[in-house]
PDB file of C-alpha atoms in Angstrom:
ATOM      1  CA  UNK A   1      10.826  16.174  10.484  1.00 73.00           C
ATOM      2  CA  UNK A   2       8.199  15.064  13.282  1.00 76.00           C
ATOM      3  CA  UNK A   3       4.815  13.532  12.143  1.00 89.00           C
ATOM      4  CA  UNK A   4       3.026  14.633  15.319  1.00 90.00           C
ATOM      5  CA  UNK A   5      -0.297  14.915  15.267  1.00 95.00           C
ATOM      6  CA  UNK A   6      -1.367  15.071  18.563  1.00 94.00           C
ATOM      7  CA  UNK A   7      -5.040  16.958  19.365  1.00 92.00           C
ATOM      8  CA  UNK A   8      -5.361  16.571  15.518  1.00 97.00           C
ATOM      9  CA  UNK A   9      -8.901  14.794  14.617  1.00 98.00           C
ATOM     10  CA  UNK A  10      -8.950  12.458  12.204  1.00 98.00           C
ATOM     11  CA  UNK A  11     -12.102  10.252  10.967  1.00 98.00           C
ATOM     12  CA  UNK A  12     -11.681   7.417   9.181  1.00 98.00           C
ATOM     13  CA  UNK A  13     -14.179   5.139   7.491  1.00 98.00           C
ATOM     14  CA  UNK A  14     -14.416   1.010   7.444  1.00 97.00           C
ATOM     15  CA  UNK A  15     -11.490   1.757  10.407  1.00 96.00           C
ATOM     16  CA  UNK A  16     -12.158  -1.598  12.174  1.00 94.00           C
ATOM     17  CA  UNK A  17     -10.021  -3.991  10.254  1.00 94.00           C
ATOM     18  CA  UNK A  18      -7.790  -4.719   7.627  1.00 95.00           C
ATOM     19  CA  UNK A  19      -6.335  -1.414   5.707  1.00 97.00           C
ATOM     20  CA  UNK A  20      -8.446   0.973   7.923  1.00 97.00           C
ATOM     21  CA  UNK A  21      -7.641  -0.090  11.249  1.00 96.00           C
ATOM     22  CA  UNK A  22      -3.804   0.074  10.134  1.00 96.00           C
ATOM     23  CA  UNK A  23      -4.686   3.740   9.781  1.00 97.00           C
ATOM     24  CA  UNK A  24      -6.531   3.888  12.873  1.00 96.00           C
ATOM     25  CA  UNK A  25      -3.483   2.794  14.937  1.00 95.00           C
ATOM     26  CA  UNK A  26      -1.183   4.677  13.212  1.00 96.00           C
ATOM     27  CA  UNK A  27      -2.553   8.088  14.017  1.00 96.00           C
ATOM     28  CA  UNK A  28      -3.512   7.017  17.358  1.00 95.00           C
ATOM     29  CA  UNK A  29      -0.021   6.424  18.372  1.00 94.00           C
ATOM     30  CA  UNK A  30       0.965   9.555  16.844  1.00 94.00           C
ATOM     31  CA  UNK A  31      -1.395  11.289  19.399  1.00 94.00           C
ATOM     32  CA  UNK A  32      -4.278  12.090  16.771  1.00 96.00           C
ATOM     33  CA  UNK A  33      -7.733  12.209  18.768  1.00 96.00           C
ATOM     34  CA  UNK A  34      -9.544   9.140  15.924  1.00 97.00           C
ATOM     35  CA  UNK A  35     -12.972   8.304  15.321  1.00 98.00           C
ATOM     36  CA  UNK A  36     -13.916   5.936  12.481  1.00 98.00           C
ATOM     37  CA  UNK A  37     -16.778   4.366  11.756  1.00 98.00           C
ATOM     38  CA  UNK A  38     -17.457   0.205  10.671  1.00 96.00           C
ATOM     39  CA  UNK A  39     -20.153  -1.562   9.296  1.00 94.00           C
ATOM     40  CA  UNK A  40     -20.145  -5.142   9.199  1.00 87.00           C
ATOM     41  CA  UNK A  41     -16.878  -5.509  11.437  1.00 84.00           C
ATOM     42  CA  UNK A  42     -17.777  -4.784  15.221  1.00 87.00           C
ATOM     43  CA  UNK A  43     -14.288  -3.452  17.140  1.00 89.00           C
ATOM     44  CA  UNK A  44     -14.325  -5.154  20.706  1.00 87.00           C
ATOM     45  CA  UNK A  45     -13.122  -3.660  23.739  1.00 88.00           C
ATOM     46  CA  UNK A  46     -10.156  -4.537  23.432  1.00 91.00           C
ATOM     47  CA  UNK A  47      -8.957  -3.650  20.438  1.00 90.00           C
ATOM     48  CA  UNK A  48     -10.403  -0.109  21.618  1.00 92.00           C
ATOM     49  CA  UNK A  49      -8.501  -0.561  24.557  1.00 91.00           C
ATOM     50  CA  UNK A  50      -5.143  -1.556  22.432  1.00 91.00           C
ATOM     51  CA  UNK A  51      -5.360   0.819  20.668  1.00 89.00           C
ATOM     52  CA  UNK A  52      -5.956   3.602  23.248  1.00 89.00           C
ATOM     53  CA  UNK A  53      -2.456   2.021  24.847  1.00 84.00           C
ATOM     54  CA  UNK A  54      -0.442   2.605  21.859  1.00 76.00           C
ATOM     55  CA  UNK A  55      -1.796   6.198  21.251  1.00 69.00           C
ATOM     56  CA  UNK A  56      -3.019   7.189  24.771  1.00 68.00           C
ATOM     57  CA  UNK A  57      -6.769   7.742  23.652  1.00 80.00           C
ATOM     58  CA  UNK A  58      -9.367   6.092  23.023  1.00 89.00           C
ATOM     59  CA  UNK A  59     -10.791   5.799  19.641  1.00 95.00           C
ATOM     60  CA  UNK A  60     -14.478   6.779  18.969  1.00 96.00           C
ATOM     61  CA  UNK A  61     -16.040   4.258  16.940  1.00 97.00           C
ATOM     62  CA  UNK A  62     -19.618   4.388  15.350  1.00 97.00           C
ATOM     63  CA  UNK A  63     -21.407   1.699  13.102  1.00 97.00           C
ATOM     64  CA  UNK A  64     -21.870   3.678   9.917  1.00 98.00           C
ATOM     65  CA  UNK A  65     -23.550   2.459   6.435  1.00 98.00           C
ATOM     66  CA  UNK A  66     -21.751   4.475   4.387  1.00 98.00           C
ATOM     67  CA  UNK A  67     -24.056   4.339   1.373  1.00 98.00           C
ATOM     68  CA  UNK A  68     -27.110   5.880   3.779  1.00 98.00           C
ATOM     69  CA  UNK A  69     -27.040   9.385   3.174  1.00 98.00           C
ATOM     70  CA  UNK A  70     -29.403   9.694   6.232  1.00 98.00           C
ATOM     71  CA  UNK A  71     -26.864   7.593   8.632  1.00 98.00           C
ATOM     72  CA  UNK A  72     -23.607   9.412   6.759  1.00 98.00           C
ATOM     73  CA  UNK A  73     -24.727  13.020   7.770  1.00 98.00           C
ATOM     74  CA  UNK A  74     -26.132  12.174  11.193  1.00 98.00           C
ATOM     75  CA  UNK A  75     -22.576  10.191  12.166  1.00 98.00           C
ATOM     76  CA  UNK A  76     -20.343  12.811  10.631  1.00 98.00           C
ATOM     77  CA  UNK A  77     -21.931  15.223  12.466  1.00 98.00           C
ATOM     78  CA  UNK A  78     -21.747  13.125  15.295  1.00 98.00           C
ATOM     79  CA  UNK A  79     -18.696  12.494  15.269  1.00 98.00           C
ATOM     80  CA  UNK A  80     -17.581  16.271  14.410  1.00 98.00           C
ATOM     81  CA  UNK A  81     -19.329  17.388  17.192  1.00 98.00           C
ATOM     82  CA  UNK A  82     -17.851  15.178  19.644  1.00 97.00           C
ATOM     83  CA  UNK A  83     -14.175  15.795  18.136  1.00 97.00           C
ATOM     84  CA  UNK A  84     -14.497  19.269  17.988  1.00 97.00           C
ATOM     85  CA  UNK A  85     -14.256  19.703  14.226  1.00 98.00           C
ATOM     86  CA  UNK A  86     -12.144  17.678  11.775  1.00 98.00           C
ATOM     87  CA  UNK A  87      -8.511  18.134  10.578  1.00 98.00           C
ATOM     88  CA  UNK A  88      -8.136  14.973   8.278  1.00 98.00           C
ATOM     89  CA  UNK A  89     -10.651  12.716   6.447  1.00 99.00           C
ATOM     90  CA  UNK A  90      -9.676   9.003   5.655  1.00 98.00           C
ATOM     91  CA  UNK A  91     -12.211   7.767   3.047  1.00 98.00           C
ATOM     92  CA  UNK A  92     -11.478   4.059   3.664  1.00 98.00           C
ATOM     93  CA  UNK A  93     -15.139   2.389   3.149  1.00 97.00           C
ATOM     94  CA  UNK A  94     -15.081  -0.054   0.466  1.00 96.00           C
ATOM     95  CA  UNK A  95     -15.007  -3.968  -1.107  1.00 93.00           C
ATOM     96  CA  UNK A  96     -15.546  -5.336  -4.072  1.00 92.00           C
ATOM     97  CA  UNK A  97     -18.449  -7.166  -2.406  1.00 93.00           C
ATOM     98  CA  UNK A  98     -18.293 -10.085  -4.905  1.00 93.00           C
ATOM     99  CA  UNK A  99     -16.393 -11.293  -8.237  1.00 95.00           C
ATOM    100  CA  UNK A 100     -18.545 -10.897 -11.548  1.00 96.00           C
ATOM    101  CA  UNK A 101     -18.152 -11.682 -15.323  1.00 96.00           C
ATOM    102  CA  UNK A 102     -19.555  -8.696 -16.712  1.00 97.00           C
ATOM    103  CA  UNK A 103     -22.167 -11.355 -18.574  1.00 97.00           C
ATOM    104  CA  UNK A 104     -23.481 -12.221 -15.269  1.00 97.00           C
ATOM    105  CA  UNK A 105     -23.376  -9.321 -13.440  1.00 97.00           C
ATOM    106  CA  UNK A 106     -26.690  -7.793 -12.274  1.00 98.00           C
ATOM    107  CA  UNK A 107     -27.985  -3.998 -12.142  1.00 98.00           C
ATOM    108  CA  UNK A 108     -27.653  -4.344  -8.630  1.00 98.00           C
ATOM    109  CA  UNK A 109     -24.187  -5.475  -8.175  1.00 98.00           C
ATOM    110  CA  UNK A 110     -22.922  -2.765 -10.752  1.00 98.00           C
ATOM    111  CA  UNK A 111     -24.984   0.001  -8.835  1.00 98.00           C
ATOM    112  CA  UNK A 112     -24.114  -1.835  -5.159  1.00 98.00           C
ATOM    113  CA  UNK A 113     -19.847  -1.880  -5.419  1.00 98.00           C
ATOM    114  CA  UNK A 114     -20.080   1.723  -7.103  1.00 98.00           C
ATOM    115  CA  UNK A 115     -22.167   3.121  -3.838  1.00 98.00           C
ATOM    116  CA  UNK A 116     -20.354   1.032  -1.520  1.00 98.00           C
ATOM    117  CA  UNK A 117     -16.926   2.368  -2.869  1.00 98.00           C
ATOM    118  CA  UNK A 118     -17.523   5.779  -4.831  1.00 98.00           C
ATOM    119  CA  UNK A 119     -20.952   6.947  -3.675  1.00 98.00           C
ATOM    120  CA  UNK A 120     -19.772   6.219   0.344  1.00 98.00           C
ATOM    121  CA  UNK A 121     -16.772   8.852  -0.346  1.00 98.00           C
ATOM    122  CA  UNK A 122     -18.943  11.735  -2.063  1.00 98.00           C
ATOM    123  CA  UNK A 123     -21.658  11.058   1.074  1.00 98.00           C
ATOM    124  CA  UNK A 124     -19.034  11.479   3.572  1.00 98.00           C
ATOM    125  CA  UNK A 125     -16.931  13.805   2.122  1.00 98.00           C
ATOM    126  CA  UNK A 126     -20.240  16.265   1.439  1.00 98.00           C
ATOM    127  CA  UNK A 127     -20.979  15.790   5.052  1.00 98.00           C
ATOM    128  CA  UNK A 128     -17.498  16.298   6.303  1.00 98.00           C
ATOM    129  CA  UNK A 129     -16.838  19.571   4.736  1.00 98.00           C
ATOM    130  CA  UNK A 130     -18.653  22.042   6.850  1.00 98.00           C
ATOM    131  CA  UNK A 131     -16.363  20.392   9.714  1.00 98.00           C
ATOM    132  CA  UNK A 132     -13.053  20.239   8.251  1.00 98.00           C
ATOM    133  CA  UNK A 133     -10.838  23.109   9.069  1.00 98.00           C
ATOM    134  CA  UNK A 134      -8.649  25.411   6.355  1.00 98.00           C
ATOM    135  CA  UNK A 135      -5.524  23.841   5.456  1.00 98.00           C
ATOM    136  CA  UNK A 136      -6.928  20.224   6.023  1.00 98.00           C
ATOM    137  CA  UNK A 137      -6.678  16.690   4.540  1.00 98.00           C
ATOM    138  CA  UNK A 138      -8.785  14.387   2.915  1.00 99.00           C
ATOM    139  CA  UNK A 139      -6.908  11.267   1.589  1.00 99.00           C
ATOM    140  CA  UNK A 140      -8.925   8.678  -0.706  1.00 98.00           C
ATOM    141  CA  UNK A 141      -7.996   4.824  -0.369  1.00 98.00           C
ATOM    142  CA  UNK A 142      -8.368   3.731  -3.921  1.00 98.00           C
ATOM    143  CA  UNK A 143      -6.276   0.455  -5.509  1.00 97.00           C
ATOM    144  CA  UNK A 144      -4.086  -1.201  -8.069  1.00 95.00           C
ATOM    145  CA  UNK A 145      -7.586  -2.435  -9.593  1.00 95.00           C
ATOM    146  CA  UNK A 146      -7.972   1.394 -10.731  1.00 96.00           C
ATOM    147  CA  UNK A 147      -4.841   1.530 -12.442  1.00 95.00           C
ATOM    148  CA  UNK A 148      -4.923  -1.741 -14.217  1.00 93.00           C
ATOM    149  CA  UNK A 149      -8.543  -2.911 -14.489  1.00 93.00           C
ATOM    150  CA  UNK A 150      -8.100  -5.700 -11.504  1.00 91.00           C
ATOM    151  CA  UNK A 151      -8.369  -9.105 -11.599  1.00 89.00           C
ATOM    152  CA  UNK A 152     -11.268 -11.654 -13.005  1.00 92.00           C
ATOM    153  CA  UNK A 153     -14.472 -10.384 -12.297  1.00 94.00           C
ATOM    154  CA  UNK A 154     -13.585  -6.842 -10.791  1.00 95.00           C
ATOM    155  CA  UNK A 155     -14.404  -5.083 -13.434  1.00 97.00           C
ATOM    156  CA  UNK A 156     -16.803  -2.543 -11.394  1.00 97.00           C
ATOM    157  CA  UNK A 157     -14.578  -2.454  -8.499  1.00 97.00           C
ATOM    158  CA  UNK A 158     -11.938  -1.389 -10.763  1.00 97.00           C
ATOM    159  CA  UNK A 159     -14.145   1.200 -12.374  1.00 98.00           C
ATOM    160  CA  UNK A 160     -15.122   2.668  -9.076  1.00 98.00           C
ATOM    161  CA  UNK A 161     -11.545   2.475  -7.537  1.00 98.00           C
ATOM    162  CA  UNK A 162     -10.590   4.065 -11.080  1.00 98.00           C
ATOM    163  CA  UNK A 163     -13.173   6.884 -10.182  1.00 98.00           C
ATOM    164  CA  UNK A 164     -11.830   7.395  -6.864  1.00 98.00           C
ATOM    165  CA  UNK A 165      -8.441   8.826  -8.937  1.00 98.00           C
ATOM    166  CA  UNK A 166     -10.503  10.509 -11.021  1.00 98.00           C
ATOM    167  CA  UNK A 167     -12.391  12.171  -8.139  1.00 98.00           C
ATOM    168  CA  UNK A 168      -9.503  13.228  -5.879  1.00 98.00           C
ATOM    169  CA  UNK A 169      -8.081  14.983  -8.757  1.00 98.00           C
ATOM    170  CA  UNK A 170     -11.586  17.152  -9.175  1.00 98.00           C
ATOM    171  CA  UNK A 171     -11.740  17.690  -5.352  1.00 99.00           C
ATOM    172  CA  UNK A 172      -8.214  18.822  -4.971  1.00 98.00           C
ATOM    173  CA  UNK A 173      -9.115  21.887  -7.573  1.00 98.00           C
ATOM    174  CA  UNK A 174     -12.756  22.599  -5.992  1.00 98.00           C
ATOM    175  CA  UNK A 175     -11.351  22.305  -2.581  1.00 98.00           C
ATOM    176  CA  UNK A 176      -8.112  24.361  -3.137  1.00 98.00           C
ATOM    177  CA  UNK A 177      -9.902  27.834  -1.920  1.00 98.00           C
ATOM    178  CA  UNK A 178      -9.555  26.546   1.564  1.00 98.00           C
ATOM    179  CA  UNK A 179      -6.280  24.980   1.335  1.00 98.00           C
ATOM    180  CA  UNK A 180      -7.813  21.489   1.644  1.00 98.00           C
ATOM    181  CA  UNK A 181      -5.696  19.101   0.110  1.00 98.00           C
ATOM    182  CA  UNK A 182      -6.944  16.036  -1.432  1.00 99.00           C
ATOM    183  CA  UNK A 183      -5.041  12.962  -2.273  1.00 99.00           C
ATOM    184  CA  UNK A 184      -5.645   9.573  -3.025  1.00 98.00           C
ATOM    185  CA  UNK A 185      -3.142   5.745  -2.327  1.00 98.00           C
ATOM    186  CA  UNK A 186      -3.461   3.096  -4.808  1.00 98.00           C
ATOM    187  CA  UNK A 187      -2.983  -0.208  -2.754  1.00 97.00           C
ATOM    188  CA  UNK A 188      -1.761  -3.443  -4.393  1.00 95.00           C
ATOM    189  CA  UNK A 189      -1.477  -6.943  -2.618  1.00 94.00           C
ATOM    190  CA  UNK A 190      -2.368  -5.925   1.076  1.00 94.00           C
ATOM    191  CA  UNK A 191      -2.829  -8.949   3.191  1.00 94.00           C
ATOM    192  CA  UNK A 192      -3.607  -9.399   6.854  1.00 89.00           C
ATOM    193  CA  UNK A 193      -7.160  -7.731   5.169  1.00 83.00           C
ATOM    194  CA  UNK A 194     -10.787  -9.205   4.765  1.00 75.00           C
ATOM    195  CA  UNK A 195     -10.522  -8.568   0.975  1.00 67.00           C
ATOM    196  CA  UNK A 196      -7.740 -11.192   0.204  1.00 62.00           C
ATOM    197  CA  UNK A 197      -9.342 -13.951   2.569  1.00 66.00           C
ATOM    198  CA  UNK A 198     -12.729 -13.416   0.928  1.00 66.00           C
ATOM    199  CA  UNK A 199     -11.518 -12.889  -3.064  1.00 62.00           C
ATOM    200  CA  UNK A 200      -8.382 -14.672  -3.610  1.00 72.00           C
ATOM    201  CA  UNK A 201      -6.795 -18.228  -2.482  1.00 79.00           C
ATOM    202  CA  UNK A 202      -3.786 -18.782  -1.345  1.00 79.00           C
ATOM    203  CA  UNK A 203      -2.440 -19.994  -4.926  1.00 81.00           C
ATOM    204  CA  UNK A 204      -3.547 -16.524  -6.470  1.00 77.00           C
ATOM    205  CA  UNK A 205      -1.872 -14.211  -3.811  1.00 81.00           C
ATOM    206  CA  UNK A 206       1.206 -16.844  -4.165  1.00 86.00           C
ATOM    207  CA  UNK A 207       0.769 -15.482  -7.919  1.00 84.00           C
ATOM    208  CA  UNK A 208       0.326 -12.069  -7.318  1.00 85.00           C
ATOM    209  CA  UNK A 209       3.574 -11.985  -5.007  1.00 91.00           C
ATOM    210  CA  UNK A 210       5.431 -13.328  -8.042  1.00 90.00           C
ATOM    211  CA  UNK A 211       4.471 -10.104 -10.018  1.00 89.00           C
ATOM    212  CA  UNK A 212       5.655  -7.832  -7.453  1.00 93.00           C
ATOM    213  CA  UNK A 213       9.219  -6.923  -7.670  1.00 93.00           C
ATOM    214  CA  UNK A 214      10.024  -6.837  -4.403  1.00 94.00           C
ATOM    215  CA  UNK A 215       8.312 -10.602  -3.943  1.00 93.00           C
ATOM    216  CA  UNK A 216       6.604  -9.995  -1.179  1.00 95.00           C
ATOM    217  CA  UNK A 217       2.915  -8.412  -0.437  1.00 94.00           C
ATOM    218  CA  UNK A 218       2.240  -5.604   1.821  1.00 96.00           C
ATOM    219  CA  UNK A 219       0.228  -4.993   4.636  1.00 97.00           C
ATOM    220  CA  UNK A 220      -1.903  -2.470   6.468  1.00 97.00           C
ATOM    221  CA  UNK A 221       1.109  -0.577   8.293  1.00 97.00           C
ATOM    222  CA  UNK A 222       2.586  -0.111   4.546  1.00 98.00           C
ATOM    223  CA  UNK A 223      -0.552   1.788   3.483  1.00 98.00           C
ATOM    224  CA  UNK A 224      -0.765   3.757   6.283  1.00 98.00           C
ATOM    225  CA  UNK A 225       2.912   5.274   6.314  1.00 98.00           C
ATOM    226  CA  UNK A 226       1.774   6.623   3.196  1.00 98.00           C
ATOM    227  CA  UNK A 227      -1.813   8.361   4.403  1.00 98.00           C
ATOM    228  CA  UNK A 228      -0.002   9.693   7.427  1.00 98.00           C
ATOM    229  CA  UNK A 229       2.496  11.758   5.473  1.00 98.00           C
ATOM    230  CA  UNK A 230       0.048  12.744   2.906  1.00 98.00           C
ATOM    231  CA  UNK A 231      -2.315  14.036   6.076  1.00 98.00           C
ATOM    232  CA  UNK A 232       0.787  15.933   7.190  1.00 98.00           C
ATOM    233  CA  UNK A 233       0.651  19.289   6.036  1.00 96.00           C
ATOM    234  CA  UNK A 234       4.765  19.557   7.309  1.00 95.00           C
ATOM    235  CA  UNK A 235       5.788  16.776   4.879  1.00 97.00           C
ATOM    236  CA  UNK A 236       3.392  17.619   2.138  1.00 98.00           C
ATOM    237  CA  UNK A 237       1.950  20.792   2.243  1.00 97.00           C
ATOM    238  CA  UNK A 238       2.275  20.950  -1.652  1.00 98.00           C
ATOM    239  CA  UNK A 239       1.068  17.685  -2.674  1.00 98.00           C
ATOM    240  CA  UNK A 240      -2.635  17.785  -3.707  1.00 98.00           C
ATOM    241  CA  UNK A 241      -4.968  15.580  -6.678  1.00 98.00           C
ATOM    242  CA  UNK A 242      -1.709  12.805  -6.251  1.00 98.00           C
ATOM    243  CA  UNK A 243      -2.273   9.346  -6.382  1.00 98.00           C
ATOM    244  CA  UNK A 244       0.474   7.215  -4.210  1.00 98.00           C
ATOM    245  CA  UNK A 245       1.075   3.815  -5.015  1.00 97.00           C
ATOM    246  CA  UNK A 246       1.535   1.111  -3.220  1.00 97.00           C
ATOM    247  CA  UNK A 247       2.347  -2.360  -4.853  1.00 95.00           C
ATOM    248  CA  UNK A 248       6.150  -3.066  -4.115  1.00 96.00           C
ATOM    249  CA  UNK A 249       6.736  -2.096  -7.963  1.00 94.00           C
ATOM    250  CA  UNK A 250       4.204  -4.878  -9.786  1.00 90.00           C
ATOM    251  CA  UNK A 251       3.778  -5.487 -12.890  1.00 67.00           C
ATOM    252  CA  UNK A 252       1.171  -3.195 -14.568  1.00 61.00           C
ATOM    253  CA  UNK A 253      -1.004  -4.817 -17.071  1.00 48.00           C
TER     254      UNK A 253
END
């Protein structure tokens, strides 16, 4: 079996480092035709240009706020429009934004990591639907924090990632009349990401590593094996409201 997706159209949010841009590349060089937006991480030339030499296109990238319903519906449309319709959806957008006992935690933190993580997929995903074709893919990046609560002071972002399950499960039966499949990958330790550099050290992702069974943490390309055969309808044509994980068999507790 092939994963060939060339001509296919794929958008993928927060695509311009880290996890996203993993899945960026990854359909690019299997001829996909990618946009994807970013928000606070600009893509230079040259990565646009890399990655056009691995794939042979160009991606289109757009700065997107992903909480801004305004923004959301004008760039999907955008982007749609320019594409020529959409075949596969990568809600990628996210961050825990900061750590937070739940004691000291503010309104506006709780309400800012759920938009920036849940309410950015429902935006996008809303918009994207008129533009998605039959028999397409929508694939929800949620994490390990979902499953098992995360780590100090992710308590929302572990709630919201733990929503994202919840909500790919609902969307795969609503969706099912037109044969769009929606799935969802439950990262662990990724590094080589903005997330790890900004909410761990170097003695806590040593730690982590050491509850992994495989010893050893992942990184982007690992994650985005996964979304690529879950966004092939070939290799997974009857897989739809699954969650994937990916954690190198840690410890769950």
């Amino acid at each position: 079996m092939t994963f060939d997706f060339t001509d296919k159209r794929v958008l993928v949010t927060g695509g311009g480092v880290g996890i996203g841009l993993g899945i960026v590349k990854s359909f690019a060089e299997l001829g996909a035709r990618v946009a994807f937006t970013w928000n606070s991480h600009r893509p230079d030339d040259a990565l646009l240009d890399e990655i056009a030499g691995a794939g042979g296109r160009r991606p289109l990238a757009v700065q997107l706020d992903a909480t801004d319903e305004d923004q959301v519906n004008a760039v999907v449309t955008e982007v749609a429009e320019r594409l020529g319709g959409l075949d596969v959806l990568v809600n990628n957008a996210g961050g825990m934004v900061q750590r937070s006992s739940v004691e000291d935690m503010s309104l506006d933190l709780w309400r800012t990591v759920l938009d920036v993580n849940l309410t950015s997929a429902f935006l996008v995903t809303r918009a994207a639907l008129k533009h998605l074709t039959d028999g397409s893919s929508v694939v929800n990046i949620a994490s390990l924090a979902g499953e098992n609560g995360g780590g100090d002071g992710a308590s929302v972002y572990g709630a919201s990632k733990a929503a994202m399950i919840g909500l790919t499960k609902a969307w795969a039966k609503e969706f099912a009349p037109r044969q769009i499949r929606v799935n969802a990958v439950a990262p662990g330790l990724i590094l080589d990401t903005p997330f790890h550099e900004l909410f761990n050290t170097a003695e806590g992702r040593a730690a982590a590593i050491q509850g992994i069974a495989l010893k050893k943490p992942g990184y982007p390309a690992d994650v985005a094996g996964p979304v690529v055969f879950l966004a092939n309808p070939q290799a997974s044509g009857f897989v739809s409201g699954a969650t994937i994980d990916i954690n190198g068999a840690a410890y769950f507790s």
